[in-house]
Amino acid sequence: MYKQEPSGKYLLSVCKSISCEINNSREVIDNIKEFTGLANNETDIESTFTFEEVECIGACGGAPAVQVNYETVEGVTPPKALELCKYLKEEVPEVIVADDLQDKFGGIKSFDWAIEDNSGTSSTAPGFQIIGTSEEK
Amino acid sequence: MKETLLLTKHMRENPENSHLIDVYEKNNGYSAARKVFKENNPGDVIEEIKTSNIRGRGGAGFPTGVKWGFLAEDEERYLVINADESEPGTFKDRILLERDPHQLIEGIIVTSFASNISKAFIYIRGEYAKPARRVQDAVEQAYEKGYLGKNIFDSGKDLDVVVHLGAGAYICGEETALLNSLEGRRGEPRLKPPYFPAVKGLYNKPTLVNNVETISSVPWIINNSGKDYAKLGVEGSTGTRIFSLSGHVNNPGNFEIEMGCSFGEVIDNFGNGIKENKSVKAYIPGGASAPWFTGEQLDIKMTIDDVANAGSMLGSGAVVVMDEDTNLVLAAKSIVSFFAHESCGQCTPCREGTGWLYKILSNIVSGRGSTNDLEQLDRIASQIEGHCICALGDAAAMPVRSFLNNFWQEFEYYVDNKESMVK
C-alpha cells in the first residue's frame, strides 16, 4: 500500500494470491494490462490508472477479485475486467462505490454483502483520511 | 449437517441492518456488557472464558482464557484487536467487521472489564476500507449511547476504542509486529523473550492481543455460559468456527460450524461439491501457511489437534480446494511469491530464502528448471524453518516441503517436459 510515487485517479489492484490464481486471475491481469498498457506498479501519462498486482485482499470466495481505490469488487471475469476499465476511463466517476461496481461488473461474492452501502471513496488512500472517535471531533 | 450459528446469527436474521446499534440492541445486543457490569466480578468473566476452553482464532490456537489469565499487573494495560486479516484464503473477519461490528465492540467492552483495561485498539488492515468505515461508524454510535467513553454503563469505568488502519503488510498480523506498527515503528516482529505481549506489549505495558473472531465470541459465552460453549464442538476444539471455503467449489463462502466434522463433508455439504463434478487433487486446510493435503486425505477431521497430527495446521480456518485440473506448479509459485513479497526482511534466512524459493520456482515455471532445483527448494526450505524470529519463515517453508513431498511426480514432470501434466 505504501507508494513512492503518486497514484493515478484510479488505483487498480488485482489479486494474484492462491484462490484468485486458481480461478483465472492471470487472465484478468492480462486484460487490464492490455487495456491500460501498463506493467505492474506503473501509472499512465494522463494519471488515470495505476495498475498493481497485489497479494490477498480477503475476497477469496469471490475470486478473482479486484480493488478500485481499495473498494473491493468480487467475481470479476476477464471480459468484465475490460468493461470495468472502459467504464472508469469513459465515465470518470468521482466517487467509487463498491456496491455500484459490484452490480455492474462483479459476479460471485465471498458472502452476501446484504447491507446497502452508498458510501465510497474519492481518493486512492481512503484509509488515511482523518478518522477519530466522535468525542474528538 | 447444518451450521451452528452463534457469531453469525444476528447478521443472518437481520441481513439489511445488522450493523446498526438499535437493531443490535433489539436482538439482545449489549446484554452481555450490561450483565458483567451488574454482577461486577471480573474474575468470574475470566473463569467463564477458561471454562469455555475457546482457543484463539487467529491461527496459533492459544487458549484465550489462559492468555487473559497471565496479563501482568500494571496501572496501564491495553487491549488490541487483531483485524489484520491477510492470510490468503481467509475472509472470516471481514464478514464480522462488515456485518456485525457491534458484536465485536461488545466483546471489547466485556474483555476490557474482565482485565481492567481502559484503552483498546482495533487494528484493521488498510485494504479493508469498507469494513473500517463500518467499524468506525459503529464505534461512534457506541460513544453516542454512552457504551464507550467516560463512565460507561454508569459503572464508573472508562473505555476508549481507537480504530487504526494498517498500511498493507501481512507481517503486521504477527502480534509483536502489529504492536510495533501501532507504536509508529517499522512493522517488524520483536525479539523474544518477552514471549507474550501480556507481559510486555504496547508501549512496554501489558497488552492483550486477540483476533476479531475470538473477541466476537465473548458476548455469546457471557450471555449463555462457558459450559454451554464447551459442549459444542469436540474436546480441545470447542465451540463453533467460521471456515472460509474458497477455490474450486460450487458454493464458496463463510460457514459457521462446530469443529469436528471432516473436510470432505464440509466441501460436499456447504461447498456443494467441486465445480463440474471434478475430484479434489489437493487442498489447503488453514490458509497459505498450512502444508497441503492431498485429495486422498479428505476424511481428516476439522479440529486443531487432528489437523496438527496429520502434519498441517488449522490456522485461520481458510480451506482452499484445488481440483484435478489445477496446475500445482503455478499454485505453488503463487504461495511462494506471497511469502517472498511479505517477508519483512529482518532475518536473513527468511528474507533471502523466500526470495530464492520464488526465483527458483519462477525458473521452473518458465521451463528452465531441473530436478536439482527441486532438491534445492527442499534444502532452502529446511534452512529457513526454525531459524527466524517469527513464524513467517516457517509458514513459507512448510507448504513448500509439503507440496514437494506429496506431489513430487507432478513437479518432476514439469521440469522434465517443461510443461504441466494438466492441460
XYZ file of C-alpha atoms in Angstrom:
560
model
C 0.000 0.000 0.000
C 2.842 2.378 0.616
C 3.641 4.195 -2.616
C 6.770 6.066 -3.500
C 5.067 7.915 -6.323
C 1.574 9.399 -6.560
C -1.036 7.038 -7.972
C -3.364 7.848 -10.845
C -7.003 8.716 -10.249
C -7.921 5.042 -10.147
C -5.722 2.503 -8.450
C -6.484 -0.929 -9.902
C -5.291 -3.703 -7.615
C -5.741 -7.228 -8.907
C -5.285 -10.116 -6.509
C -2.903 -12.899 -7.538
C -2.879 -14.996 -4.384
C -3.839 -18.642 -4.292
C -7.656 -18.621 -4.557
C -7.659 -15.972 -7.268
C -4.702 -17.609 -9.037
C -6.522 -20.926 -9.402
C -9.656 -19.056 -10.507
C -8.044 -17.392 -13.501
C -6.806 -14.071 -12.143
C -3.917 -14.222 -14.614
C -6.283 -13.558 -17.487
C -7.844 -10.650 -15.588
C -4.365 -9.219 -15.086
C -3.501 -9.702 -18.774
C -6.693 -7.965 -19.885
C -6.162 -4.959 -17.642
C -2.538 -4.743 -18.688
C -3.529 -4.811 -22.312
C -6.252 -2.186 -21.923
C -4.177 0.246 -19.895
C -0.820 -0.557 -21.485
C 0.705 -0.650 -18.028
C 3.066 -3.079 -16.353
C 2.911 -3.886 -12.659
C 3.190 -0.770 -10.449
C 3.022 1.700 -13.327
C 0.931 4.836 -13.769
C -0.136 6.131 -17.186
C 0.814 9.573 -18.526
C -2.676 11.036 -18.019
C -2.587 9.844 -14.402
C -5.855 7.991 -14.897
C -4.807 4.478 -13.960
C -2.261 2.917 -11.703
C -2.086 -0.853 -12.030
C -0.717 -3.229 -9.458
C -0.753 -6.955 -8.790
C -1.380 -7.480 -5.107
C -1.421 -10.273 -2.573
C -4.599 -11.494 -0.905
C -7.257 -8.825 -0.349
C -9.617 -11.049 1.631
C -12.091 -11.765 -1.140
C -11.128 -15.382 -1.773
C -14.685 -16.694 -2.004
C -15.344 -14.168 -4.743
C -12.233 -14.935 -6.763
C -10.942 -13.369 -8.900
C -11.194 -10.066 -7.066
C -10.181 -6.542 -7.986
C -9.972 -3.400 -5.884
C -10.522 0.066 -7.317
C -9.143 2.609 -4.845
C -9.394 -0.130 -2.202
C -13.097 -0.733 -2.839
C -13.466 -4.462 -3.425
C -15.262 -5.885 -6.462
C -15.658 -9.664 -6.436
C -16.101 -12.281 -9.127
C -14.628 -10.147 -11.911
C -14.317 -12.291 -15.039
C -11.693 -11.343 -17.638
C -14.253 -9.706 -20.022
C -15.870 -7.853 -17.100
C -12.444 -6.542 -16.108
C -12.170 -4.939 -19.553
C -15.622 -3.393 -19.190
C -14.651 -2.064 -15.760
C -11.592 -0.320 -17.209
C -13.638 1.099 -20.088
C -16.281 2.390 -17.687
C -13.716 4.119 -15.494
C -11.999 5.670 -18.497
C -15.179 6.928 -20.166
C -17.466 7.786 -17.247
C -14.723 9.010 -14.878
C -16.762 8.585 -11.658
C -15.685 10.907 -8.825
C -16.686 8.530 -6.049
C -16.022 4.812 -6.226
C -18.820 2.833 -4.601
C -18.171 -0.872 -4.158
C -21.839 -1.901 -4.364
C -22.279 0.030 -7.583
C -19.238 -1.543 -9.282
C -20.224 -4.960 -7.961
C -23.649 -4.662 -9.614
C -22.152 -3.592 -12.909
C -19.029 -5.728 -13.188
C -18.956 -8.221 -10.334
C -20.096 -11.795 -10.089
C -19.832 -14.375 -7.346
C -19.245 -12.899 -3.869
C -17.337 -14.176 -0.833
C -20.527 -13.737 1.189
C -23.810 -11.900 0.938
C -22.963 -8.205 1.385
C -26.584 -7.664 2.444
C -26.290 -4.143 3.847
C -26.931 -1.496 1.211
C -23.978 0.846 1.105
C -23.640 4.048 -0.891
C -20.568 5.292 0.875
C -17.466 5.072 -1.188
C -14.109 6.615 -1.676
C -12.889 9.508 -3.768
C -9.208 9.061 -3.106
C -6.552 6.434 -3.669
C -5.730 6.490 0.037
C -9.132 6.054 1.676
C -7.818 4.725 4.947
C -5.543 7.640 5.544
C -8.059 10.392 5.844
C -8.594 11.634 9.362
C -10.649 9.207 11.356
C -11.319 9.734 15.020
C -13.900 8.984 17.614
C -16.919 11.239 17.932
C -15.505 12.659 21.141
C -12.501 14.087 19.405
C -14.455 15.590 16.519
C -25.315 -31.402 8.527
C -26.144 -27.843 9.468
C -24.413 -24.698 10.521
C -24.456 -23.744 14.197
C -24.972 -20.022 14.348
C -23.554 -18.177 17.315
C -21.488 -15.382 15.826
C -23.351 -15.090 12.557
C -26.878 -15.465 13.940
C -27.662 -11.772 14.287
C -26.369 -10.887 10.834
C -28.355 -13.736 9.247
C -31.594 -12.736 10.937
C -31.267 -9.042 10.160
C -29.399 -9.044 6.883
C -30.107 -5.478 5.832
C -29.314 -3.582 9.009
C -27.358 -5.821 11.364
C -24.678 -3.125 11.594
C -26.920 -0.578 13.356
C -26.791 -0.244 17.111
C -30.589 -0.074 17.538
C -31.122 -3.300 15.642
C -28.326 -4.977 17.544
C -29.846 -3.925 20.854
C -33.315 -5.053 19.855
C -31.830 -8.508 19.352
C -30.419 -8.834 22.824
C -27.317 -6.812 21.964
C -25.128 -5.337 24.693
C -26.869 -7.598 27.224
C -23.588 -9.366 27.989
C -21.980 -5.991 28.703
C -24.866 -4.994 30.990
C -24.675 -8.368 32.715
C -20.985 -8.140 33.581
C -21.315 -4.600 34.895
C -24.297 -5.598 37.019
C -22.570 -8.629 38.500
C -19.350 -6.650 38.734
C -16.989 -9.564 39.147
C -14.114 -9.581 36.622
C -12.725 -12.853 37.967
C -15.942 -14.655 37.025
C -15.719 -13.440 33.441
C -12.186 -14.803 33.047
C -13.275 -18.056 34.717
C -16.184 -18.342 32.273
C -13.827 -17.902 29.301
C -11.476 -20.503 30.761
C -14.370 -22.939 31.188
C -15.429 -22.392 27.585
C -11.973 -23.574 26.552
C -12.061 -21.319 23.498
C -8.777 -21.201 21.605
C -7.549 -18.182 19.660
C -8.989 -17.934 16.168
C -6.099 -16.056 14.608
C -4.050 -19.093 13.693
C -1.894 -20.185 16.616
C -4.852 -21.553 18.601
C -3.644 -20.438 22.034
C -6.258 -20.872 24.815
C -7.837 -17.435 25.277
C -8.646 -17.796 28.970
C -5.043 -18.707 29.751
C -3.815 -15.678 27.812
C -6.157 -13.408 29.767
C -5.048 -15.129 32.960
C -1.421 -14.084 32.792
C -1.889 -10.453 31.861
C 0.581 -8.742 34.183
C -0.485 -6.177 36.769
C 0.102 -2.547 35.835
C -1.705 0.788 36.036
C -1.991 0.968 32.280
C -2.993 -2.079 30.249
C -4.172 -2.340 26.677
C -6.375 -4.500 24.516
C -5.523 -4.801 20.844
C -7.876 -6.451 18.379
C -6.003 -8.048 15.528
C -8.092 -7.380 12.425
C -5.120 -7.527 10.076
C -6.592 -10.494 8.268
C -4.259 -11.140 5.338
C -3.734 -14.881 5.225
C -4.534 -15.961 1.654
C -7.829 -17.830 1.661
C -9.228 -16.108 4.761
C -12.205 -13.747 4.779
C -13.963 -14.573 8.036
C -13.028 -11.415 9.959
C -14.208 -9.314 7.050
C -17.789 -10.546 7.422
C -17.703 -9.959 11.193
C -16.370 -6.415 10.745
C -18.684 -5.515 7.879
C -21.899 -7.012 9.088
C -21.746 -7.211 12.877
C -19.302 -4.617 14.251
C -21.286 -4.140 17.475
C -20.755 -7.755 18.481
C -17.021 -7.045 18.345
C -17.403 -3.821 20.325
C -19.456 -5.624 22.961
C -16.740 -8.274 23.144
C -14.192 -5.497 23.635
C -16.251 -3.979 26.451
C -16.553 -7.316 28.261
C -12.885 -8.185 27.751
C -11.769 -4.756 28.958
C -13.963 -5.061 32.001
C -12.576 -8.508 32.833
C -8.987 -7.355 32.563
C -9.434 -3.798 33.890
C -8.418 -2.135 30.634
C -9.426 1.391 29.674
C -7.956 1.680 26.201
C -8.499 -0.661 23.266
C -7.285 -0.558 19.691
C -8.777 -2.200 16.638
C -6.000 -2.698 14.105
C -7.617 -3.205 10.696
C -5.637 -3.868 7.541
C -5.543 -0.854 5.238
C -7.101 -2.683 2.294
C -10.301 -3.192 4.284
C -11.641 0.295 3.549
C -15.308 -0.633 3.760
C -15.070 -2.785 6.915
C -13.043 0.005 8.548
C -15.772 2.557 7.777
C -18.399 0.253 9.265
C -16.399 -0.319 12.429
C -15.668 3.386 12.779
C -19.385 4.185 12.426
C -20.248 1.528 14.975
C -17.678 2.884 17.446
C -19.181 6.359 17.055
C -22.697 5.011 17.641
C -21.474 3.277 20.799
C -19.873 6.523 22.004
C -23.143 8.383 21.457
C -25.027 5.822 23.520
C -22.512 6.047 26.323
C -21.301 2.469 25.900
C -17.816 3.766 25.200
C -16.102 6.811 26.634
C -16.333 8.003 30.212
C -18.359 6.211 32.886
C -19.692 3.523 30.555
C -22.993 1.897 31.559
C -22.839 4.130 34.659
C -20.223 1.818 36.087
C -17.649 4.457 36.855
C -15.267 2.828 34.369
C -13.858 4.422 31.220
C -13.119 2.749 27.922
C -11.791 4.329 24.756
C -11.640 2.465 21.471
C -9.379 3.599 18.649
C -9.733 2.278 15.114
C -6.324 2.116 13.464
C -5.561 1.177 9.883
C -2.502 -0.739 8.797
C -0.664 0.032 5.592
C -0.821 -3.289 3.797
C 1.668 -5.623 5.420
C 0.925 -9.275 6.156
C 3.629 -9.310 8.810
C 1.621 -6.837 10.917
C -0.722 -9.717 11.674
C 2.102 -11.130 13.818
C 1.260 -9.717 17.228
C 4.546 -8.054 18.100
C 4.943 -6.589 14.605
C 1.401 -5.278 14.963
C 2.336 -3.580 18.222
C 5.403 -2.019 16.615
C 3.269 -0.764 13.760
C 0.737 0.645 16.208
C 3.524 2.475 18.007
C 4.553 4.054 14.720
C 7.609 1.900 14.232
C 8.511 -0.348 11.357
C 6.281 -3.426 11.279
C 8.887 -5.986 12.302
C 8.351 -8.750 14.855
C 10.053 -8.209 18.186
C 12.759 -10.408 19.651
C 11.568 -12.977 22.175
C 11.641 -13.063 25.185
C 9.437 -11.497 26.456
C 7.358 -14.238 24.870
C 3.992 -12.687 25.468
C 2.713 -9.139 24.951
C 0.600 -9.937 28.017
C 3.775 -9.230 29.978
C 5.360 -6.507 27.854
C 3.368 -5.313 24.880
C 2.235 -1.991 23.538
C 4.416 0.847 24.902
C 6.030 -1.827 27.067
C 2.782 -2.233 29.003
C 0.866 -5.487 29.486
C -1.277 -5.971 26.393
C -3.864 -8.483 25.279
C -3.786 -9.171 21.561
C -6.795 -11.140 20.326
C -8.340 -11.965 16.979
C -11.670 -10.472 15.841
C -13.435 -13.841 15.846
C -12.185 -14.690 19.348
C -13.444 -11.440 20.852
C -16.706 -11.638 18.892
C -17.369 -14.992 20.599
C -17.122 -13.450 24.055
C -20.658 -11.939 24.249
C -22.251 -15.313 23.455
C -20.194 -17.073 26.112
C -21.188 -14.485 28.727
C -24.870 -14.479 27.711
C -25.001 -18.248 27.913
C -22.146 -19.893 29.758
C -18.689 -21.261 29.294
C -20.085 -24.739 29.899
C -22.629 -24.375 27.079
C -19.858 -23.252 24.750
C -17.623 -26.144 25.734
C -20.453 -28.561 24.841
C -20.180 -27.500 21.210
C -17.507 -28.994 19.015
C -15.083 -31.561 20.376
C -12.662 -31.655 23.263
C -9.646 -29.458 22.575
C -11.521 -27.605 19.828
C -14.644 -26.329 21.488
C -17.273 -24.061 20.031
C -18.011 -23.060 16.513
C -15.631 -21.783 13.985
C -16.136 -19.738 10.851
C -14.477 -21.542 7.980
C -13.714 -19.648 4.785
C -14.190 -22.028 1.889
C -12.768 -20.991 -1.478
C -11.125 -22.362 -4.612
C -12.819 -24.784 -6.995
C -16.027 -25.324 -5.052
C -19.505 -24.579 -6.382
C -20.534 -22.549 -3.375
C -17.644 -20.716 -1.696
C -18.247 -18.662 1.431
C -18.058 -18.397 5.206
C -19.663 -21.236 7.146
C -20.004 -21.318 10.909
C -19.865 -24.898 12.068
C -18.986 -26.873 15.158
C -15.495 -28.205 14.899
C -15.182 -31.946 14.460
C -16.588 -32.852 11.038
C -14.330 -33.832 8.157
C -13.062 -31.622 5.351
C -14.747 -33.804 2.759
C -18.142 -33.360 4.430
C -17.741 -29.610 4.517
C -16.701 -29.431 0.871
C -19.680 -31.584 -0.193
C -22.292 -30.152 2.162
C -21.532 -26.465 2.233
C -19.364 -26.071 -0.832
C -21.857 -28.103 -2.922
C -19.024 -30.207 -4.258
C -16.402 -29.356 -6.840
C -17.115 -27.378 -9.988
C -18.029 -29.579 -12.980
C -18.036 -32.626 -10.676
C -14.278 -32.941 -10.766
C -12.291 -34.587 -7.996
C -10.068 -32.920 -5.423
C -6.355 -33.069 -6.158
C -5.142 -31.053 -3.197
C -6.444 -28.727 -0.556
C -5.096 -26.288 1.983
C -6.635 -26.788 5.428
C -5.772 -23.488 7.101
C -4.560 -20.662 4.920
C -1.465 -20.267 2.777
C 0.883 -21.027 5.694
C -0.506 -24.501 6.156
C 1.034 -27.546 4.463
C -1.177 -29.020 1.750
C -3.216 -32.188 1.998
C -3.944 -34.447 -0.963
C -7.361 -35.427 -2.300
C -6.999 -38.793 -0.534
C -6.909 -37.088 2.865
C -10.424 -35.638 2.802
C -11.598 -37.588 5.854
C -9.341 -35.681 8.251
C -11.403 -34.060 10.997
C -11.520 -30.292 11.235
C -10.102 -29.846 14.707
C -6.935 -28.071 15.743
C -5.346 -31.274 17.055
C -6.423 -33.673 14.279
C -5.048 -31.389 11.588
C -1.822 -30.898 13.543
C -1.426 -34.671 13.959
C -1.819 -35.102 10.212
C 1.095 -32.729 9.680
C -0.572 -29.439 8.891
C -2.449 -26.765 10.809
C -5.968 -25.430 11.051
C -4.535 -21.914 11.184
C -7.067 -19.279 10.303
C -9.660 -21.791 9.094
C -9.271 -21.000 5.418
C -9.915 -24.028 3.237
C -8.736 -23.673 -0.353
C -9.732 -26.519 -2.634
C -7.888 -27.368 -5.853
C -9.464 -29.701 -8.404
C -7.800 -32.382 -10.527
C -7.011 -29.951 -13.352
C -5.097 -27.477 -11.220
C -1.558 -26.721 -12.297
C 0.087 -27.209 -8.920
C 3.399 -25.720 -10.033
C 1.668 -22.395 -10.678
C -0.311 -22.686 -7.444
C 2.927 -23.318 -5.564
C 4.519 -20.314 -7.228
C 1.615 -18.158 -6.053
C 2.100 -19.281 -2.448
C 5.842 -18.742 -2.536
C 5.514 -15.362 -4.237
C 3.205 -14.292 -1.418
C 5.781 -15.008 1.263
C 8.662 -13.544 -0.746
C 6.626 -10.342 -1.054
C 5.537 -10.250 2.574
C 8.788 -11.170 4.325
C 9.731 -8.119 6.401
C 13.439 -8.632 5.768
C 14.561 -8.649 9.361
C 16.012 -12.198 9.453
C 18.347 -13.312 6.700
C 17.094 -16.914 6.286
C 13.565 -15.699 5.606
C 14.415 -12.607 3.545
C 16.871 -14.418 1.255
C 15.265 -17.850 1.495
C 11.790 -16.804 0.402
C 13.366 -14.764 -2.399
C 15.295 -17.781 -3.672
C 12.292 -20.072 -3.363
C 10.422 -17.649 -5.596
C 13.260 -17.256 -8.109
C 13.772 -20.997 -8.432
C 10.061 -21.708 -8.815
C 9.765 -18.940 -11.418
C 12.637 -20.569 -13.282
C 10.863 -23.915 -13.164
C 7.604 -22.368 -14.389
C 9.358 -20.763 -17.339
C 10.828 -24.149 -18.290
C 14.434 -23.649 -17.202
C 14.283 -25.874 -14.132
C 15.910 -29.189 -13.339
C 15.420 -31.946 -10.775
C 18.346 -30.448 -8.922
C 16.271 -27.286 -8.490
C 13.535 -29.268 -6.775
C 16.041 -30.659 -4.314
C 17.391 -27.161 -3.851
C 13.877 -25.933 -2.967
C 13.664 -28.567 -0.265
C 17.122 -27.667 1.072
C 16.310 -23.956 1.239
C 13.005 -24.639 2.961
C 14.712 -26.775 5.589
C 17.217 -23.995 6.233
C 14.522 -21.380 6.801
C 12.497 -23.482 9.201
C 13.082 -22.607 12.828
C 15.782 -20.046 12.110
C 13.807 -16.819 12.316
C 12.299 -14.522 14.920
C 8.704 -15.094 13.890
C 6.696 -17.805 12.194
C 6.577 -16.271 8.706
C 9.685 -18.125 7.588
C 8.257 -21.432 8.812
C 4.966 -20.564 7.158
C 6.776 -20.182 3.839
C 8.898 -23.305 4.238
C 6.269 -25.773 5.434
C 3.951 -25.634 2.402
C 6.936 -25.932 0.052
C 8.075 -29.132 1.699
C 4.527 -30.471 1.728
C 3.863 -29.974 -1.963
C 7.229 -31.406 -2.849
C 6.566 -34.426 -0.639
C 3.017 -35.009 -1.810
C 3.277 -34.069 -5.461
C 6.917 -34.709 -6.391
C 5.831 -36.518 -9.558
C 3.978 -33.509 -10.900
C 6.896 -31.175 -10.245
C 9.333 -33.653 -11.779
C 7.134 -33.998 -14.867
C 7.115 -30.214 -15.204
C 10.914 -29.839 -15.106
C 11.442 -32.790 -17.460
C 8.829 -31.808 -20.045
C 8.787 -28.038 -19.497
C 5.037 -28.120 -19.339
C 2.383 -29.119 -16.884
C 0.816 -32.587 -16.541
C -2.596 -30.950 -16.763
C -3.786 -29.089 -19.802
